GROMACS .gro file of C-alpha atoms in nm:
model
  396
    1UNK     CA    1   0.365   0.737  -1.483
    2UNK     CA    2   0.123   0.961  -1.582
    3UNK     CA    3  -0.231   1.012  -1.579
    4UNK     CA    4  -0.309   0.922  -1.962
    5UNK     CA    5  -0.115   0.848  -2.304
    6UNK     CA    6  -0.141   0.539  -2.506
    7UNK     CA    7   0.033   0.213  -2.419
    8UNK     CA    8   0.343   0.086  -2.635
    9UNK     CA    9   0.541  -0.201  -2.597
   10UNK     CA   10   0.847  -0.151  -2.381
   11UNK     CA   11   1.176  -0.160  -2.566
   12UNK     CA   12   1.431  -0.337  -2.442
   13UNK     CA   13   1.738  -0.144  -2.344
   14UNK     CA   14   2.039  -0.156  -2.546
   15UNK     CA   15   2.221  -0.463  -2.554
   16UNK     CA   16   1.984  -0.667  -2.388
   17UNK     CA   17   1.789  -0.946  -2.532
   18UNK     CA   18   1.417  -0.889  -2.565
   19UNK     CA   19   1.176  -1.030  -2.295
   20UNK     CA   20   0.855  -1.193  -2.360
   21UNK     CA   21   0.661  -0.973  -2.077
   22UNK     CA   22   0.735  -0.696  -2.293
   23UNK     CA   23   0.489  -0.777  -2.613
   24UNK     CA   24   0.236  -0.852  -2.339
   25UNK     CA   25  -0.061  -0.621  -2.429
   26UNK     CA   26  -0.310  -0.708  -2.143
   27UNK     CA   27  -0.267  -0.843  -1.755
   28UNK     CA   28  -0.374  -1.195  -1.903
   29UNK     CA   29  -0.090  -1.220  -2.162
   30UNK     CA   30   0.140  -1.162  -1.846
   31UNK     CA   31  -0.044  -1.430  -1.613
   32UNK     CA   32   0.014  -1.664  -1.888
   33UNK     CA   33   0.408  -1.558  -1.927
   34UNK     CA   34   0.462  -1.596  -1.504
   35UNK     CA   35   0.303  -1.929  -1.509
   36UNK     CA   36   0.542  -2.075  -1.784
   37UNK     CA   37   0.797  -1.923  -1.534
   38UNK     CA   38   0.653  -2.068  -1.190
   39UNK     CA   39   0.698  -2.455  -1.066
   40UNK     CA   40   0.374  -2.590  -1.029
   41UNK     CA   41   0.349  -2.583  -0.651
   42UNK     CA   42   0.408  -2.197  -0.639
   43UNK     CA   43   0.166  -2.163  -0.925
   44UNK     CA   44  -0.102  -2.279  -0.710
   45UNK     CA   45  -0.033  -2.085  -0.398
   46UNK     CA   46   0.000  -1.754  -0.608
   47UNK     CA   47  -0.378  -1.805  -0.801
   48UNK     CA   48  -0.506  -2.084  -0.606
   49UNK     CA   49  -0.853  -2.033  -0.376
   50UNK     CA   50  -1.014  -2.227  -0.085
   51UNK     CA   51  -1.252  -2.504  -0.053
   52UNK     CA   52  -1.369  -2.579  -0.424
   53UNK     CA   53  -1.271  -2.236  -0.535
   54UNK     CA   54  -1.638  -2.079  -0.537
   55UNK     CA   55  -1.588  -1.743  -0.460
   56UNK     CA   56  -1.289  -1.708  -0.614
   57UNK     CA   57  -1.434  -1.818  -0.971
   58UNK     CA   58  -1.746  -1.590  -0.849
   59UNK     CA   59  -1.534  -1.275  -0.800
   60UNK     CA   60  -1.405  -1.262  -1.162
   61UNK     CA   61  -1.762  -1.358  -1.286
   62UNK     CA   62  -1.942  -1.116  -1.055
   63UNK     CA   63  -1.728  -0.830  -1.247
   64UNK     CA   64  -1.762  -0.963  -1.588
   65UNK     CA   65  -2.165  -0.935  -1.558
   66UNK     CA   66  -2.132  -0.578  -1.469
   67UNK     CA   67  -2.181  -0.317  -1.783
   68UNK     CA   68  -2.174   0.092  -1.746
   69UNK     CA   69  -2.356   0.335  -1.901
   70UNK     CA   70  -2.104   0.549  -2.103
   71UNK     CA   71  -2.226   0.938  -2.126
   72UNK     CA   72  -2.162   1.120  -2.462
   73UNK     CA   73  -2.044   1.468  -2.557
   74UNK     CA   74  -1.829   1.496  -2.269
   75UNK     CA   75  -1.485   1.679  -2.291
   76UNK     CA   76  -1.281   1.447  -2.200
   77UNK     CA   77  -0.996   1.590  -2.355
   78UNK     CA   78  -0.801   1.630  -2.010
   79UNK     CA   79  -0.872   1.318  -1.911
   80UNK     CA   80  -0.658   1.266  -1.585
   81UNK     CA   81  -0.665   0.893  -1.438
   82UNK     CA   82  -0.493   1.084  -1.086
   83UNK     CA   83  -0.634   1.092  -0.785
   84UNK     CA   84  -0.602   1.085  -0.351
   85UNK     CA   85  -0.594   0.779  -0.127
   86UNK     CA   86  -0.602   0.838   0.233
   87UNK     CA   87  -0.485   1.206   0.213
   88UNK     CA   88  -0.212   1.159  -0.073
   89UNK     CA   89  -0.166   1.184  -0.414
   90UNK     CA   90  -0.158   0.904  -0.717
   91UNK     CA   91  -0.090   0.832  -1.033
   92UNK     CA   92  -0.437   0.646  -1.011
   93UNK     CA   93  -0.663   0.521  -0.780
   94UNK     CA   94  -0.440   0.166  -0.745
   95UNK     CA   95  -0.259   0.100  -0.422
   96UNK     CA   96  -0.077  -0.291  -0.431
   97UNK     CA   97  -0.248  -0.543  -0.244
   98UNK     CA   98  -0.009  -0.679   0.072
   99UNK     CA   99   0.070  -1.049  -0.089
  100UNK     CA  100   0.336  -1.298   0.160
  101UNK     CA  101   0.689  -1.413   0.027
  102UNK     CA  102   0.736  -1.235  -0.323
  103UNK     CA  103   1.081  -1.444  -0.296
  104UNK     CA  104   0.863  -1.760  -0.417
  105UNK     CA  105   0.818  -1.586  -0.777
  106UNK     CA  106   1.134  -1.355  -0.788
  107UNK     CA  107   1.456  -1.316  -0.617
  108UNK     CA  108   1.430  -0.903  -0.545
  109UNK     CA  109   1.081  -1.018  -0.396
  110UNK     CA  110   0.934  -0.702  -0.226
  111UNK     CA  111   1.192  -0.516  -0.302
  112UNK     CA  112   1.135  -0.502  -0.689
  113UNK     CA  113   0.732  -0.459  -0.689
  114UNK     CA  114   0.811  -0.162  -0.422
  115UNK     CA  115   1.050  -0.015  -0.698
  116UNK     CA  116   0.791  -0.032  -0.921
  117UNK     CA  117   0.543   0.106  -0.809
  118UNK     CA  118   0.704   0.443  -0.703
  119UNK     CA  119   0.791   0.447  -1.019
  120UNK     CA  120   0.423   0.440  -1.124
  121UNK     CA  121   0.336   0.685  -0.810
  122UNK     CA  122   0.079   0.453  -0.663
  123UNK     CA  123   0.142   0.274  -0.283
  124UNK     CA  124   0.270  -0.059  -0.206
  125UNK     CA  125   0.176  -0.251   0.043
  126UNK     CA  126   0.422  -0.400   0.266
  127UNK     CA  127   0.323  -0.788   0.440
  128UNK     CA  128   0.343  -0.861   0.737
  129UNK     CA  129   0.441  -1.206   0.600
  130UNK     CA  130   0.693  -1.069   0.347
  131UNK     CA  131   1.039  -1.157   0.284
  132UNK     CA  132   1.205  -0.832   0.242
  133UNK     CA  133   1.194  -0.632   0.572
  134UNK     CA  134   0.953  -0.312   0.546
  135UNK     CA  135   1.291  -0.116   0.578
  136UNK     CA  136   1.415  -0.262   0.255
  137UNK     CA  137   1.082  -0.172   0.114
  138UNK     CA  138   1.065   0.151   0.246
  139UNK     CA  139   1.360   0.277   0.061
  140UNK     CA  140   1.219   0.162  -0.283
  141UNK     CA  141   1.081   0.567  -0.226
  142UNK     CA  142   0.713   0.399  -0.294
  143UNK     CA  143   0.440   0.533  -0.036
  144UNK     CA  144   0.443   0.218   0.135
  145UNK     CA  145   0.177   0.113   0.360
  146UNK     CA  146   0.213  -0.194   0.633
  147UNK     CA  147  -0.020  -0.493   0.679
  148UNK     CA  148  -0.077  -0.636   0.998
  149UNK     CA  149  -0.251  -0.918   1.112
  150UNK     CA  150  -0.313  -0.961   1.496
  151UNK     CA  151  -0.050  -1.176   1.641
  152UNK     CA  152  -0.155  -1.415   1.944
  153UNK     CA  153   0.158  -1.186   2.146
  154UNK     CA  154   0.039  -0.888   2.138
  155UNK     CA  155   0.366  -0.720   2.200
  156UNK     CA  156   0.512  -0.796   1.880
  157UNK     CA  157   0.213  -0.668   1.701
  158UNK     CA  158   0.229  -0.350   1.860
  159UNK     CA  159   0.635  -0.372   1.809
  160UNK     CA  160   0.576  -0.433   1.386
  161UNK     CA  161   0.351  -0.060   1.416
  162UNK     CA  162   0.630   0.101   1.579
  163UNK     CA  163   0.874  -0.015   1.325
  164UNK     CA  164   0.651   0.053   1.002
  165UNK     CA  165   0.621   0.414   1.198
  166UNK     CA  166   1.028   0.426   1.208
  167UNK     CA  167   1.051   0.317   0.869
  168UNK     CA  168   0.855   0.620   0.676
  169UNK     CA  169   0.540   0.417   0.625
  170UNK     CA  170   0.178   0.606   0.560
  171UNK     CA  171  -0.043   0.384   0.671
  172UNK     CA  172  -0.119   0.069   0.845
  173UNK     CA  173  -0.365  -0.201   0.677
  174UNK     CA  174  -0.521  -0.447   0.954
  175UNK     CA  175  -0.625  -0.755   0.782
  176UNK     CA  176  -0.939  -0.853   0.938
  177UNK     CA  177  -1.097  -1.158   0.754
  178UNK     CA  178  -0.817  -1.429   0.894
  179UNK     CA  179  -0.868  -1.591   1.236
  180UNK     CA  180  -0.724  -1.883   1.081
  181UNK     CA  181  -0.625  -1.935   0.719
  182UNK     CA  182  -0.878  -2.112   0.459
  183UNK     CA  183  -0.849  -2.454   0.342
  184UNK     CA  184  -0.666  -2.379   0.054
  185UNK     CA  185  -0.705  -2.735  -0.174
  186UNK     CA  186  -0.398  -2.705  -0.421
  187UNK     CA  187  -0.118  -2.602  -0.105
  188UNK     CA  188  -0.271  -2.949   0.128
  189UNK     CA  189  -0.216  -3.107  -0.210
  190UNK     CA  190   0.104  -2.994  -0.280
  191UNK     CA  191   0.201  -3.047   0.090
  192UNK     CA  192   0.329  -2.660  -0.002
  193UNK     CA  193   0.658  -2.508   0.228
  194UNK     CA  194   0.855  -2.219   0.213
  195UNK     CA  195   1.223  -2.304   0.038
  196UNK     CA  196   1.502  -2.215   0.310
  197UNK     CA  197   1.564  -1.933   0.140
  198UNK     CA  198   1.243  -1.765   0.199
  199UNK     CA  199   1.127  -1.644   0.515
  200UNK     CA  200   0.850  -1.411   0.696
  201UNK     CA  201   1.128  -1.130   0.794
  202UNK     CA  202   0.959  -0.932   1.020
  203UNK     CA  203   0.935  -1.277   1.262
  204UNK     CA  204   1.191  -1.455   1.388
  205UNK     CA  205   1.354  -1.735   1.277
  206UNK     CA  206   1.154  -1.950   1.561
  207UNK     CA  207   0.812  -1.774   1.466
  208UNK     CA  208   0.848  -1.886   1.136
  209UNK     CA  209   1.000  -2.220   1.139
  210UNK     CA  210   0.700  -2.428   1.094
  211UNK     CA  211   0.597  -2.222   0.737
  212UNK     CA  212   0.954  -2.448   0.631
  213UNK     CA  213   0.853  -2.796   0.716
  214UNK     CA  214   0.665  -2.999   0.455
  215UNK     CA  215   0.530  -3.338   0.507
  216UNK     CA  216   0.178  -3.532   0.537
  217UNK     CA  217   0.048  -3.277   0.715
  218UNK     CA  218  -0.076  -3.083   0.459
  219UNK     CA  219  -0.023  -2.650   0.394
  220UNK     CA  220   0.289  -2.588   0.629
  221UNK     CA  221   0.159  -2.195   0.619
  222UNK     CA  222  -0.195  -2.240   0.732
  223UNK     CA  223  -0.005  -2.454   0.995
  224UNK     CA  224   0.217  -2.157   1.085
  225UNK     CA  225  -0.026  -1.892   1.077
  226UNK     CA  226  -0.275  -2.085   1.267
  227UNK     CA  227   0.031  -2.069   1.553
  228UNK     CA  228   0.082  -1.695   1.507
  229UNK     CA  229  -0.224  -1.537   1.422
  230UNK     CA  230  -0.497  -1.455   1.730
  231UNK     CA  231  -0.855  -1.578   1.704
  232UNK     CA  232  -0.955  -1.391   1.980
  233UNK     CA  233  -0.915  -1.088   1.768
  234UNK     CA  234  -1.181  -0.851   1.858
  235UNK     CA  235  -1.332  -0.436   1.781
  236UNK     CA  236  -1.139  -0.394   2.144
  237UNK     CA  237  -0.843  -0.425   1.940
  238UNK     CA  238  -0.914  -0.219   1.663
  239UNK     CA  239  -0.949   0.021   1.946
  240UNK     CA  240  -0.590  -0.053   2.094
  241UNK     CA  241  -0.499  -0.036   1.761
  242UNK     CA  242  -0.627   0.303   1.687
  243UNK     CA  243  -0.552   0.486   2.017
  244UNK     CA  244  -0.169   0.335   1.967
  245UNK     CA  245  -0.101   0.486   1.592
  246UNK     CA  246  -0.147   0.800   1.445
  247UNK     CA  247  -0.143   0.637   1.128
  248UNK     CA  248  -0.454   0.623   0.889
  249UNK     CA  249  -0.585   0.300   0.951
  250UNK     CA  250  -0.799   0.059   0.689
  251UNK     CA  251  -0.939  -0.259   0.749
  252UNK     CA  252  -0.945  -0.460   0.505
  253UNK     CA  253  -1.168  -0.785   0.465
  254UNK     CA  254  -1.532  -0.614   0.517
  255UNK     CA  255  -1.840  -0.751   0.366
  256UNK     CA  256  -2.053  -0.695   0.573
  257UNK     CA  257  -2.218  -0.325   0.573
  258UNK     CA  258  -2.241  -0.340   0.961
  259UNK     CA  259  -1.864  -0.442   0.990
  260UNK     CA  260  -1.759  -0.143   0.753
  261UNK     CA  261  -1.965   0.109   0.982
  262UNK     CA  262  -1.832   0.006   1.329
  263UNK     CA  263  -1.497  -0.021   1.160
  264UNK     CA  264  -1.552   0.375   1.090
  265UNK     CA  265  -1.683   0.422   1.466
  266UNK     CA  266  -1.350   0.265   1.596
  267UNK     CA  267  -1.188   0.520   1.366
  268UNK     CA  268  -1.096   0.341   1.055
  269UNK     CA  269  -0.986   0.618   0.792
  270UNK     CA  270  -1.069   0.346   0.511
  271UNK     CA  271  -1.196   0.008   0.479
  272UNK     CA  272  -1.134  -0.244   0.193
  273UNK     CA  273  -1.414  -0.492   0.102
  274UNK     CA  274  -1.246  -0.776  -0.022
  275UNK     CA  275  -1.285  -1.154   0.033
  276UNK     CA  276  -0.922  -1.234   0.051
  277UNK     CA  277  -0.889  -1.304  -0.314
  278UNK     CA  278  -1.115  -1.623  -0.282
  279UNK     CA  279  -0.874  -1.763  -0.008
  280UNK     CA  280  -1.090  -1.739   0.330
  281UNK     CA  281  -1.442  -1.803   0.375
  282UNK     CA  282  -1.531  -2.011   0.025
  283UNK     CA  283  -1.907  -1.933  -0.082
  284UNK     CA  284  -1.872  -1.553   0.021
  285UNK     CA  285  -1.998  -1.302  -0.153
  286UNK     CA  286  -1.799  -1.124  -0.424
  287UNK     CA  287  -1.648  -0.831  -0.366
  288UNK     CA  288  -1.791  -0.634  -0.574
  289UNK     CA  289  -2.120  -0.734  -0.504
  290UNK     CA  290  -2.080  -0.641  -0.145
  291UNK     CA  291  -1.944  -0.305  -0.255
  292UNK     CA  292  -2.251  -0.046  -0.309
  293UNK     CA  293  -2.435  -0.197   0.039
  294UNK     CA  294  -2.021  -0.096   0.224
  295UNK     CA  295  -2.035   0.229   0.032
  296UNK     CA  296  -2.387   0.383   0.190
  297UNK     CA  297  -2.305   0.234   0.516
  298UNK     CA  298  -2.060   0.473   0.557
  299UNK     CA  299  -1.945   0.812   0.547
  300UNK     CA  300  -1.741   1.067   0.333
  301UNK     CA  301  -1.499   1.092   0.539
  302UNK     CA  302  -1.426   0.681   0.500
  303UNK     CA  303  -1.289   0.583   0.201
  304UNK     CA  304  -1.394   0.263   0.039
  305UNK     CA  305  -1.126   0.045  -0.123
  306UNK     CA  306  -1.214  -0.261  -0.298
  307UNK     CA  307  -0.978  -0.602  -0.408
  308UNK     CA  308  -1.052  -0.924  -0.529
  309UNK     CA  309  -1.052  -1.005  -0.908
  310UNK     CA  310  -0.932  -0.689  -1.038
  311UNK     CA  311  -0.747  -0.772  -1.396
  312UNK     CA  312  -0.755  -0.465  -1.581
  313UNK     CA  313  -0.852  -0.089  -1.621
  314UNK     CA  314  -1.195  -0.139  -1.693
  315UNK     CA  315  -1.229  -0.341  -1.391
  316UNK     CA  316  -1.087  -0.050  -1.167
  317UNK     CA  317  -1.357   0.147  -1.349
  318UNK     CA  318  -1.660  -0.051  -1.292
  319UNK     CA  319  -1.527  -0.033  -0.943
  320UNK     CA  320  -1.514   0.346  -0.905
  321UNK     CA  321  -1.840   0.353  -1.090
  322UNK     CA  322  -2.013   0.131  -0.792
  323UNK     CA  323  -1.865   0.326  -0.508
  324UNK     CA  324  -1.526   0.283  -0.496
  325UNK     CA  325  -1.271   0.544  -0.456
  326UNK     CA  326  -0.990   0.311  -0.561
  327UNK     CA  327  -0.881  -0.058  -0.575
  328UNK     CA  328  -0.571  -0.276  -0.462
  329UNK     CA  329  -0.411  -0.498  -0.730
  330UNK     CA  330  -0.324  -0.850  -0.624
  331UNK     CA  331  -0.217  -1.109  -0.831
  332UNK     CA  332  -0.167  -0.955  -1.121
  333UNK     CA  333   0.165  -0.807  -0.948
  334UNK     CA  334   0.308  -1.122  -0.869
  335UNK     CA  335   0.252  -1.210  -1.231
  336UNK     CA  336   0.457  -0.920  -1.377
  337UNK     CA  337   0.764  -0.972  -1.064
  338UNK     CA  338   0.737  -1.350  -1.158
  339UNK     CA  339   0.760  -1.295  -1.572
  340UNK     CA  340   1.011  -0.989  -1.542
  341UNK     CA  341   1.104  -0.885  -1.190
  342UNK     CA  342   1.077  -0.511  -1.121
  343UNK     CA  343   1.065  -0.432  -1.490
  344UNK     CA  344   0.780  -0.636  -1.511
  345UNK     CA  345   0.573  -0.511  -1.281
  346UNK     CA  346   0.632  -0.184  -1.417
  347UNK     CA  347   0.488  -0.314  -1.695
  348UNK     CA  348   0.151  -0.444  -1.547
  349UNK     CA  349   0.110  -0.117  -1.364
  350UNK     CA  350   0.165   0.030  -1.703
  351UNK     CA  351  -0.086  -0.169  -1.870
  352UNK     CA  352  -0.345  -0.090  -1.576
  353UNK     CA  353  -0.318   0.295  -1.628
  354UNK     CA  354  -0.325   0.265  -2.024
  355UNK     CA  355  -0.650   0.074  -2.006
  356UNK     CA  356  -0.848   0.279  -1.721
  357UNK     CA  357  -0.735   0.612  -1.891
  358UNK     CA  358  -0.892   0.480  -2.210
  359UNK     CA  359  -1.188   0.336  -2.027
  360UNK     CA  360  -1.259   0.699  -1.899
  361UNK     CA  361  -1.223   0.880  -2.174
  362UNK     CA  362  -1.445   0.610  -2.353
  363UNK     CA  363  -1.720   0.627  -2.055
  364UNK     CA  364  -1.710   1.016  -2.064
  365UNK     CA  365  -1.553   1.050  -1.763
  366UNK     CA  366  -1.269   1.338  -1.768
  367UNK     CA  367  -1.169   1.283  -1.398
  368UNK     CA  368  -1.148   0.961  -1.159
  369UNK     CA  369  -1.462   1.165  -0.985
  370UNK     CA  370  -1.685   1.146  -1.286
  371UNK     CA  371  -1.710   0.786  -1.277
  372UNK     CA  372  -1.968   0.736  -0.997
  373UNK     CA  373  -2.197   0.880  -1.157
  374UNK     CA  374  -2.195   0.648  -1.444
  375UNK     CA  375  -2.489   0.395  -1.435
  376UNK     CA  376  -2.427   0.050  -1.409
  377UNK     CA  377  -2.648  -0.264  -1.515
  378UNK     CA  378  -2.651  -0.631  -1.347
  379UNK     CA  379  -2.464  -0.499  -1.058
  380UNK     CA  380  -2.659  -0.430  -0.780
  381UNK     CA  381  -2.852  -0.131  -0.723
  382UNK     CA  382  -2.677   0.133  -0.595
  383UNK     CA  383  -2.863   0.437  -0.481
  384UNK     CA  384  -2.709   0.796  -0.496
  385UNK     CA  385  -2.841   1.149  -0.355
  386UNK     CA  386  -2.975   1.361  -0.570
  387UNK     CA  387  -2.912   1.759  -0.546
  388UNK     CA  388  -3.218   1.757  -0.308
  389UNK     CA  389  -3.096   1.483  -0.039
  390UNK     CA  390  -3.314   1.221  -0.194
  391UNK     CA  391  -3.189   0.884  -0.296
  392UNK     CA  392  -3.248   0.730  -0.623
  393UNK     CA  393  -3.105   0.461  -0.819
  394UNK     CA  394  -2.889   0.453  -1.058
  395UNK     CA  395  -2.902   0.079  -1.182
  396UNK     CA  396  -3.031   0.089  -1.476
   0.00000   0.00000   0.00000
């Protein structure tokens, strides 16, 4: 994939039969298409939220109330969309988010979205609770970053680095914002299980037994995670963590400004300030909102990454334009693997880098750079240095 061009719909190749996804002009047309696809119970665990849903409603609002400042009489005839995350080249600044089981939507699971996106040269991120093994994922040829949460045996979380290490991965993504999982409504409805066919492969058999048992007692996975993951979590593991791996490490899950500079002081190389989606702490604040106050807090030499709500180009812009220097796309993934399998999410990435190339170009931006120093109204204010050292704002 390249940096600009215009999108077209994706012809089918010979001798097959057309596919819906393919007509799909926006990331909406393709949630639609996945959720004629999905049973209802799987619908709900891929967009669902916790508590009453709050912050995840709030995310996608917080973004739709932000408006840029577009600059005029800017060559923006090379517009490039490329750009670096943690040291390497992409297509764009777009890395996928780590999402559990991509079985539930689509057989290939990991596999497939992996495929894609090296096709689109931007990462994936590998779960710890996937069901492909990060080898499998690995050999998609996608930069392929690994997401770990803190097990309560810390043996086997060190174990999972040394295999992402052994498999070719780039970078390891500590997920820090899930001591226990949220009270997701719709799965304690649902009573929601893993099928036998889907399981958490990098954990045994044993390990994940419990994410297969439905009953009365509500989400089997928040039952299963709250027996794997550690509480006691702590900066003293970051630490172990850190002094283990030669890896670039991000954290992901920071909204706090404080949290995203002693993540740099433990020697984070990026941090991600995301609320989970909506699916931890309900009543936090959006993501984006939390994103200029995460950008001053630290320095150049941390990048900022930012998830939850993205659903389109102009969203990744508005991000880059606050601070950002890229985004991770969530659901919107699932979406395309669920309506189309690999081809699909092909297609969603594809959609993604039509619409930010055209956003740019549109904002007067010619590079991925150019954008943070586009103004921005009802976001908060974000102050920037001036040639001089002094700060002033930008929110206009």
């Amino acid at each position: 994939m390249t940096g600009g061009g215009a999108h077209t719909a994706s012809p089918a190749p010979a001798g097959e039969a057309p596919a819906p996804w393919r007509d799909a002009v926006c990331l909406a047309d393709v949630e639609r298409l996945a959720a004629a696809e999905l049973p209802a119970d799987v619908r709900d665990f891929v967009g669902g939220g916790s508590g009453a849903e709050l912050t995840l409603a709030a995310n996608r609002a917080a973004l739709d109330r932000i408006h840029l400042l577009p600059r005029v009489l800017r060559d923006v005839s090379g517009c490039r969309s490329s750009a670096t995350l943690l040291g390497r080249p992409v297509s764009m600044p777009v890395a996928v988010a780590p999402m559990g089981y991509h079985r539930l939507v689509h057989p290939d699971g990991e596999s497939a979205g992996a495929r894609a996106a090296a096709r689109a040269g931007i990462p994936f991120t590998a779960a710890m609770l996937s069901s492909r093994p990060v080898e499998r994922i690995a050999e998609a040829g996608a930069d392929t970053w690994f997401q770990l949460y803190w097990l309560r045996d810390r043996e086997k979380t060190l174990g999972l680095v040394r295999r992402a290490e052994e498999a070719g991965c780039t970078a390891l993504v500590l997920t820090a914002d899930v001591p226990w999982m949220g009270r997701r409504l719709r799965d304690v409805r649902n009573r929601f299980a893993l099928p036998a066919e889907v399981t958490a492969a990098h954990l045994s058999a044993s390990d994940g037994a419990t994410a297969h048992r439905g009953g009365s007692a509500g989400s089997a996975l928040a039952a299963h995670t709250g027996e794997a993951f550690s509480p006691a979590v702590s900066w003293a593991d970051m630490e172990r963590l850190r002094a283990f791996t030669r890896l670039p490490l991000v954290v992901k899950g920071v909204l706090d400004p404080a949290d995203a500079r002693r993540a740099e002081e433990c020697g984070a190389d990026a941090v991600v300030v995301s609320n989970h989606g909506g699916r931890q702490l309900d009543g936090a604040v959006p993501s984006i909102d939390a994103l200029p106050a995460v950008r001053r807090a630290v320095g150049t030499g941390c990048q900022v990454l930012l998830d939850s709500g993205i659903r389109s180009g102009l969203d990744v812009l508005k991000a880059l334009a606050l601070g950002a220097d890229g985004v991770l796309l969530g659901r919107p993934v699932l979406w395309g693997l669920a309506a189309g399998g690999a081809a699909g999410v092909e297609h969603v990435l594809r959609l993604l880098a039509t619409e930010l190339h055209t956003a740019l170009g549109l904002a007067g931006c010619a590079r991925v750079t150019d954008a943070a120093r586009l103004g921005t109204a009802g976001a908060p204010e974000r102050p920037r240095r001036t040639a001089t050292g002094h700060e002033e704002s930008d929110h206009r």
